[in-house]
Amino acid sequence: MASYHLSLCWHKIAQMVNGNWHVKEDIKENATALLPLLKQTVAAFDNYDARSLSGTAASFSKISSTTNISFEPKIWSCLTKRAVQVEDFEAADISFLLCAYVKVNRKDEKLLNSLSDKAMLDINNFQPKEMAHLVWGYAKLDSPAPARLYQAIEQNAIKKLNNFTAEDIAKTVWAYATVDVLPTKLLNAIADLLIEKFDNIQIEDNCTTTWWELDHYDAHKLCNIVWAYAKLGHKVPKLFHSIENEAIETLDLFFARDLASIAFAYAKIGHRAPKLFTAIKDKVIRHVDTFNKQDIANIVWAYAKAGQRAPQLFEAMEDAAIKELSLFTSRDIAIVVWAYAKIGHKAPTLCTALEDKAVEIIKTFNEQDVVNTLWGYARLGHAAPALFDAIQQVIVEQISRFTSHDITSIYTAYATIGYHAPRLFGAMYEKIEEDCEDFDEDQMTKIALAYLKSGISAPNLLDGTKLKALEEQKGFISQENLESMQLDALSGYPEIDLHDQVMKN
């Protein structure tokens, strides 16, 4: 059977499996019925052209995703081997083949390198959807393409931007942001287009409809766009203002993940949008039961980062977090505690529950989790003796990984909360002596304050000369003003980064 006819057979099977429940169940129960056709296909791979290869791969991936039938790795390897050899790939072939590999989550560097070379030869013939699929595919497989390909796509996309759909735009900017490539000219061109489109309100049957709604409205697309601009730090205030208005008008179509994602984007980019945050808050409170642990972490982080005080939202999230607590990771705990502390919303019941969970999974905490969790509890003034005791061992074991900033923050947190930890202080002091050049004067002052408040001895740090200098610098140190000094020391630490947590697609 010719390669074209074999490819067509697989296409028909994929269509039937995708569109007929009975066929799908029959295939799942009798997968071996596909073996004769599969053997014939593999034997004929050497005669396959680009169109047959991409079509067969697309059919394999659709059958796998629909029926959970996995094609053996050696079959994909044979397909890859032939794809690398064939030179007559067109834009559509490259797009289909790459999307097939994405669908089955198969990362093959030989194929990806070959496809990027083939794409460069034909890049001017790529249409918007094919360009979007190309950059999206490399991003989804966590395998950035060569820089020259991203530059070529950017140039070609700008020329054809008016033909991009909302989905094409969302996939493209999401992909660039995911691989941390900043296409400044393309982002500016997209921003200009979107601002124009959003402002172009069409009146039909006495209803106002925007271009975005006409183009198969999907809140995920909108969220992916603002997330991408925020992730890349590309500020376009007019675009964020237009999207804010659009989001408020269509907020009923947003799910929990969308609400958390768009709030994150506005908080991350630093675009003030009080009306949007108020609208999001109202919907979150109404639909709090739909939020999972990642949505909870994202939404409280966003409100804290944006400085949006919303007591009702934080109270609702407290109950939601306790329900999801069994699924929390160390990262989730750190984010939530940091957010409540940053915004100054005390939640003793939640803090106690998070303390118990943190102790349970204490060995999974990394440096950033440790620092932000301790900072949060200290800032909230919530004594968590079990946590502060258990986390000491993590710090001591990983002491070499902590920066001078981290060490200073840990000292301050323990002293502020009033937890006596001489062993931990000793281990951290050895770190100071080893890396003394990394600690600046301000950090040493805060560390000295921690020793003074905790009553732990540090002769080399607090000799008479240094103590006198400290007293002259800070004024007479009494127990009362030590409290305020310690809280001041807590206020200057860097804010938690959430790039790896927010839902991207």
mmCIF file of C-alpha atoms in Angstrom, residues 272-481:
data_model
loop_
_atom_site.group_PDB
_atom_site.id
_atom_site.type_symbol
_atom_site.label_atom_id
_atom_site.label_comp_id
_atom_site.label_asym_id
_atom_site.label_seq_id
_atom_site.Cartn_x
_atom_site.Cartn_y
_atom_site.Cartn_z
ATOM 1 C CA ARG A 272 -3.062 49.466 39.005
ATOM 2 C CA ALA A 273 -6.536 48.161 38.239
ATOM 3 C CA PRO A 274 -8.707 48.631 41.346
ATOM 4 C CA LYS A 275 -11.992 48.122 39.454
ATOM 5 C CA LEU A 276 -10.791 44.828 38.028
ATOM 6 C CA PHE A 277 -9.539 43.601 41.400
ATOM 7 C CA THR A 278 -12.862 44.528 42.993
ATOM 8 C CA ALA A 279 -14.782 42.663 40.309
ATOM 9 C CA ILE A 280 -12.501 39.629 40.646
ATOM 10 C CA LYS A 281 -12.883 39.690 44.436
ATOM 11 C CA ASP A 282 -16.684 39.600 44.185
ATOM 12 C CA LYS A 283 -16.618 36.635 41.809
ATOM 13 C CA VAL A 284 -13.989 34.778 43.822
ATOM 14 C CA ILE A 285 -16.080 35.038 46.960
ATOM 15 C CA ARG A 286 -19.142 33.693 45.104
ATOM 16 C CA HIS A 287 -17.236 30.768 43.597
ATOM 17 C CA VAL A 288 -14.625 30.038 46.246
ATOM 18 C CA ASP A 289 -15.456 26.317 46.237
ATOM 19 C CA THR A 290 -14.078 26.004 42.698
ATOM 20 C CA PHE A 291 -10.553 27.103 43.658
ATOM 21 C CA ASN A 292 -7.859 24.465 43.969
ATOM 22 C CA LYS A 293 -4.664 24.894 45.957
ATOM 23 C CA GLN A 294 -2.727 26.505 43.082
ATOM 24 C CA ASP A 295 -5.539 28.966 42.345
ATOM 25 C CA ILE A 296 -5.647 29.876 46.044
ATOM 26 C CA ALA A 297 -1.906 30.528 46.171
ATOM 27 C CA ASN A 298 -1.989 32.564 42.968
ATOM 28 C CA ILE A 299 -4.939 34.754 43.930
ATOM 29 C CA VAL A 300 -3.728 35.682 47.431
ATOM 30 C CA TRP A 301 -0.231 36.342 46.055
ATOM 31 C CA ALA A 302 -1.681 38.674 43.414
ATOM 32 C CA TYR A 303 -3.748 40.711 45.893
ATOM 33 C CA ALA A 304 -0.826 40.962 48.314
ATOM 34 C CA LYS A 305 1.616 41.931 45.581
ATOM 35 C CA ALA A 306 -0.790 44.568 44.231
ATOM 36 C CA GLY A 307 -1.457 45.903 47.731
ATOM 37 C CA GLN A 308 -5.182 45.269 47.290
ATOM 38 C CA ARG A 309 -6.727 44.925 50.720
ATOM 39 C CA ALA A 310 -9.698 42.600 50.441
ATOM 40 C CA PRO A 311 -10.543 41.164 53.880
ATOM 41 C CA GLN A 312 -13.547 39.190 52.601
ATOM 42 C CA LEU A 313 -11.455 37.539 49.885
ATOM 43 C CA PHE A 314 -8.693 36.579 52.306
ATOM 44 C CA GLU A 315 -11.268 35.184 54.733
ATOM 45 C CA ALA A 316 -12.848 33.131 51.950
ATOM 46 C CA MET A 317 -9.447 31.881 50.811
ATOM 47 C CA GLU A 318 -8.627 30.885 54.391
ATOM 48 C CA ASP A 319 -11.521 28.407 54.433
ATOM 49 C CA ALA A 320 -10.700 27.195 50.912
ATOM 50 C CA ALA A 321 -7.021 26.669 51.780
ATOM 51 C CA ILE A 322 -7.851 24.575 54.835
ATOM 52 C CA LYS A 323 -10.056 22.320 52.665
ATOM 53 C CA GLU A 324 -7.226 21.868 50.146
ATOM 54 C CA LEU A 325 -4.486 21.592 52.771
ATOM 55 C CA SER A 326 -3.690 17.929 52.205
ATOM 56 C CA LEU A 327 -2.520 18.800 48.670
ATOM 57 C CA PHE A 328 -0.343 21.781 49.639
ATOM 58 C CA THR A 329 3.355 21.739 48.765
ATOM 59 C CA SER A 330 6.071 23.664 50.572
ATOM 60 C CA ARG A 331 5.875 26.256 47.808
ATOM 61 C CA ASP A 332 2.125 26.707 48.315
ATOM 62 C CA ILE A 333 2.625 27.153 52.059
ATOM 63 C CA ALA A 334 5.341 29.757 51.529
ATOM 64 C CA ILE A 335 3.239 31.721 49.033
ATOM 65 C CA VAL A 336 0.100 31.763 51.175
ATOM 66 C CA VAL A 337 1.893 32.673 54.410
ATOM 67 C CA TRP A 338 3.885 35.368 52.604
ATOM 68 C CA ALA A 339 0.732 36.831 51.046
ATOM 69 C CA TYR A 340 -1.227 37.024 54.302
ATOM 70 C CA ALA A 341 1.765 38.601 56.023
ATOM 71 C CA LYS A 342 2.439 41.047 53.192
ATOM 72 C CA ILE A 343 -1.127 42.348 53.195
ATOM 73 C CA GLY A 344 -1.278 42.241 57.016
ATOM 74 C CA HIS A 345 -4.287 39.919 57.253
ATOM 75 C CA LYS A 346 -4.052 37.765 60.376
ATOM 76 C CA ALA A 347 -5.498 34.287 60.035
ATOM 77 C CA PRO A 348 -4.577 32.276 63.136
ATOM 78 C CA THR A 349 -6.620 29.193 62.235
ATOM 79 C CA LEU A 350 -5.048 28.987 58.787
ATOM 80 C CA CYS A 351 -1.552 29.661 60.143
ATOM 81 C CA THR A 352 -1.879 26.841 62.653
ATOM 82 C CA ALA A 353 -3.134 24.448 59.978
ATOM 83 C CA LEU A 354 -0.308 25.460 57.629
ATOM 84 C CA GLU A 355 2.202 24.975 60.459
ATOM 85 C CA ASP A 356 1.055 21.363 60.923
ATOM 86 C CA LYS A 357 1.265 20.688 57.198
ATOM 87 C CA ALA A 358 4.694 22.349 56.950
ATOM 88 C CA VAL A 359 6.097 20.168 59.739
ATOM 89 C CA GLU A 360 4.725 17.103 57.950
ATOM 90 C CA ILE A 361 6.567 17.940 54.681
ATOM 91 C CA ILE A 362 9.460 19.931 56.165
ATOM 92 C CA LYS A 363 12.168 18.084 54.206
ATOM 93 C CA THR A 364 10.716 19.345 50.910
ATOM 94 C CA PHE A 365 11.343 23.015 51.765
ATOM 95 C CA ASN A 366 13.993 24.777 49.685
ATOM 96 C CA GLU A 367 15.775 28.007 50.615
ATOM 97 C CA GLN A 368 13.113 30.359 49.265
ATOM 98 C CA ASP A 369 10.318 28.397 50.908
ATOM 99 C CA VAL A 370 12.154 28.543 54.251
ATOM 100 C CA VAL A 371 12.854 32.265 54.136
ATOM 101 C CA ASN A 372 9.392 33.351 53.001
ATOM 102 C CA THR A 373 7.573 31.052 55.409
ATOM 103 C CA LEU A 374 9.590 32.220 58.416
ATOM 104 C CA TRP A 375 9.261 35.847 57.312
ATOM 105 C CA GLY A 376 5.495 35.451 57.032
ATOM 106 C CA TYR A 377 4.993 33.930 60.464
ATOM 107 C CA ALA A 378 7.253 36.498 62.089
ATOM 108 C CA ARG A 379 5.571 39.373 60.290
ATOM 109 C CA LEU A 380 2.147 38.127 61.382
ATOM 110 C CA GLY A 381 3.406 37.648 64.937
ATOM 111 C CA HIS A 382 2.094 34.100 64.900
ATOM 112 C CA ALA A 383 4.119 31.815 67.155
ATOM 113 C CA ALA A 384 4.680 28.484 65.422
ATOM 114 C CA PRO A 385 7.062 26.608 67.731
ATOM 115 C CA ALA A 386 6.711 23.238 66.001
ATOM 116 C CA LEU A 387 7.553 24.771 62.625
ATOM 117 C CA PHE A 388 10.415 26.948 63.904
ATOM 118 C CA ASP A 389 11.847 23.890 65.638
ATOM 119 C CA ALA A 390 11.525 21.502 62.667
ATOM 120 C CA ILE A 391 12.810 23.946 60.078
ATOM 121 C CA GLN A 392 16.103 24.442 61.941
ATOM 122 C CA GLN A 393 17.402 21.103 60.690
ATOM 123 C CA VAL A 394 16.571 22.015 57.080
ATOM 124 C CA ILE A 395 18.494 25.265 57.403
ATOM 125 C CA VAL A 396 21.519 23.625 59.026
ATOM 126 C CA GLU A 397 21.669 20.873 56.391
ATOM 127 C CA GLN A 398 21.361 23.339 53.510
ATOM 128 C CA ILE A 399 23.292 26.226 55.074
ATOM 129 C CA SER A 400 25.673 26.569 52.118
ATOM 130 C CA ARG A 401 22.748 27.357 49.791
ATOM 131 C CA PHE A 402 21.488 30.344 51.772
ATOM 132 C CA THR A 403 22.580 33.840 50.740
ATOM 133 C CA SER A 404 23.555 36.611 53.126
ATOM 134 C CA HIS A 405 20.096 38.065 52.576
ATOM 135 C CA ASP A 406 18.484 34.735 53.513
ATOM 136 C CA ILE A 407 20.617 34.339 56.638
ATOM 137 C CA THR A 408 19.764 37.854 57.785
ATOM 138 C CA SER A 409 16.066 37.217 57.264
ATOM 139 C CA ILE A 410 16.186 33.956 59.241
ATOM 140 C CA TYR A 411 17.989 35.616 62.155
ATOM 141 C CA THR A 412 15.397 38.386 62.181
ATOM 142 C CA ALA A 413 12.428 36.015 62.005
ATOM 143 C CA TYR A 414 13.606 33.862 64.928
ATOM 144 C CA ALA A 415 14.412 36.891 67.079
ATOM 145 C CA THR A 416 11.109 38.613 66.272
ATOM 146 C CA ILE A 417 8.999 35.565 67.045
ATOM 147 C CA GLY A 418 11.021 34.994 70.229
ATOM 148 C CA TYR A 419 12.145 31.453 69.480
ATOM 149 C CA HIS A 420 15.413 30.529 71.227
ATOM 150 C CA ALA A 421 17.595 28.641 68.726
ATOM 151 C CA PRO A 422 21.266 28.646 69.842
ATOM 152 C CA ARG A 423 22.242 25.675 67.634
ATOM 153 C CA LEU A 424 20.810 27.322 64.530
ATOM 154 C CA PHE A 425 22.345 30.679 65.391
ATOM 155 C CA GLY A 426 25.693 28.948 65.828
ATOM 156 C CA ALA A 427 25.502 27.292 62.412
ATOM 157 C CA MET A 428 24.546 30.558 60.754
ATOM 158 C CA TYR A 429 27.342 32.396 62.530
ATOM 159 C CA GLU A 430 29.854 29.922 61.090
ATOM 160 C CA LYS A 431 28.423 30.822 57.683
ATOM 161 C CA ILE A 432 28.990 34.509 58.442
ATOM 162 C CA GLU A 433 32.605 33.875 59.416
ATOM 163 C CA GLU A 434 33.223 31.870 56.231
ATOM 164 C CA ASP A 435 31.564 34.407 53.907
ATOM 165 C CA CYS A 436 32.025 37.613 55.889
ATOM 166 C CA GLU A 437 32.654 39.649 52.712
ATOM 167 C CA ASP A 438 29.109 38.840 51.520
ATOM 168 C CA PHE A 439 27.440 40.553 54.489
ATOM 169 C CA ASP A 440 27.069 44.328 54.313
ATOM 170 C CA GLU A 441 26.878 46.722 57.260
ATOM 171 C CA ASP A 442 23.079 46.865 57.299
ATOM 172 C CA GLN A 443 22.810 43.087 57.416
ATOM 173 C CA MET A 444 25.336 42.832 60.228
ATOM 174 C CA THR A 445 23.366 45.411 62.178
ATOM 175 C CA LYS A 446 20.171 43.385 61.828
ATOM 176 C CA ILE A 447 21.991 40.200 62.840
ATOM 177 C CA ALA A 448 23.427 41.958 65.892
ATOM 178 C CA LEU A 449 19.920 43.079 66.823
ATOM 179 C CA ALA A 450 18.763 39.468 66.577
ATOM 180 C CA TYR A 451 21.470 38.327 69.009
ATOM 181 C CA LEU A 452 20.655 41.136 71.417
ATOM 182 C CA LYS A 453 16.944 40.347 71.400
ATOM 183 C CA SER A 454 17.386 36.578 71.667
ATOM 184 C CA GLY A 455 19.970 36.805 74.443
ATOM 185 C CA ILE A 456 22.262 34.364 72.625
ATOM 186 C CA SER A 457 25.968 35.017 73.013
ATOM 187 C CA ALA A 458 28.097 35.974 69.997
ATOM 188 C CA PRO A 459 31.349 37.366 71.419
ATOM 189 C CA ASN A 460 33.087 38.007 68.107
ATOM 190 C CA LEU A 461 30.084 39.854 66.746
ATOM 191 C CA LEU A 462 29.097 41.781 69.853
ATOM 192 C CA ASP A 463 32.379 42.875 71.348
ATOM 193 C CA GLY A 464 32.452 46.119 73.273
ATOM 194 C CA THR A 465 33.488 48.297 70.323
ATOM 195 C CA LYS A 466 30.851 46.940 67.947
ATOM 196 C CA LEU A 467 28.112 47.067 70.571
ATOM 197 C CA LYS A 468 28.966 50.678 71.390
ATOM 198 C CA ALA A 469 28.903 51.594 67.704
ATOM 199 C CA LEU A 470 25.560 49.861 67.330
ATOM 200 C CA GLU A 471 24.117 51.702 70.304
ATOM 201 C CA GLU A 472 25.347 55.029 68.923
ATOM 202 C CA GLN A 473 23.848 54.222 65.543
ATOM 203 C CA LYS A 474 20.467 53.052 66.815
ATOM 204 C CA GLY A 475 20.226 54.983 70.049
ATOM 205 C CA PHE A 476 19.944 53.342 73.450
ATOM 206 C CA ILE A 477 18.711 49.794 72.883
ATOM 207 C CA SER A 478 15.920 48.874 75.245
ATOM 208 C CA GLN A 479 13.631 45.867 75.165
ATOM 209 C CA GLU A 480 10.801 48.089 73.965
ATOM 210 C CA ASN A 481 12.516 49.632 70.962
#
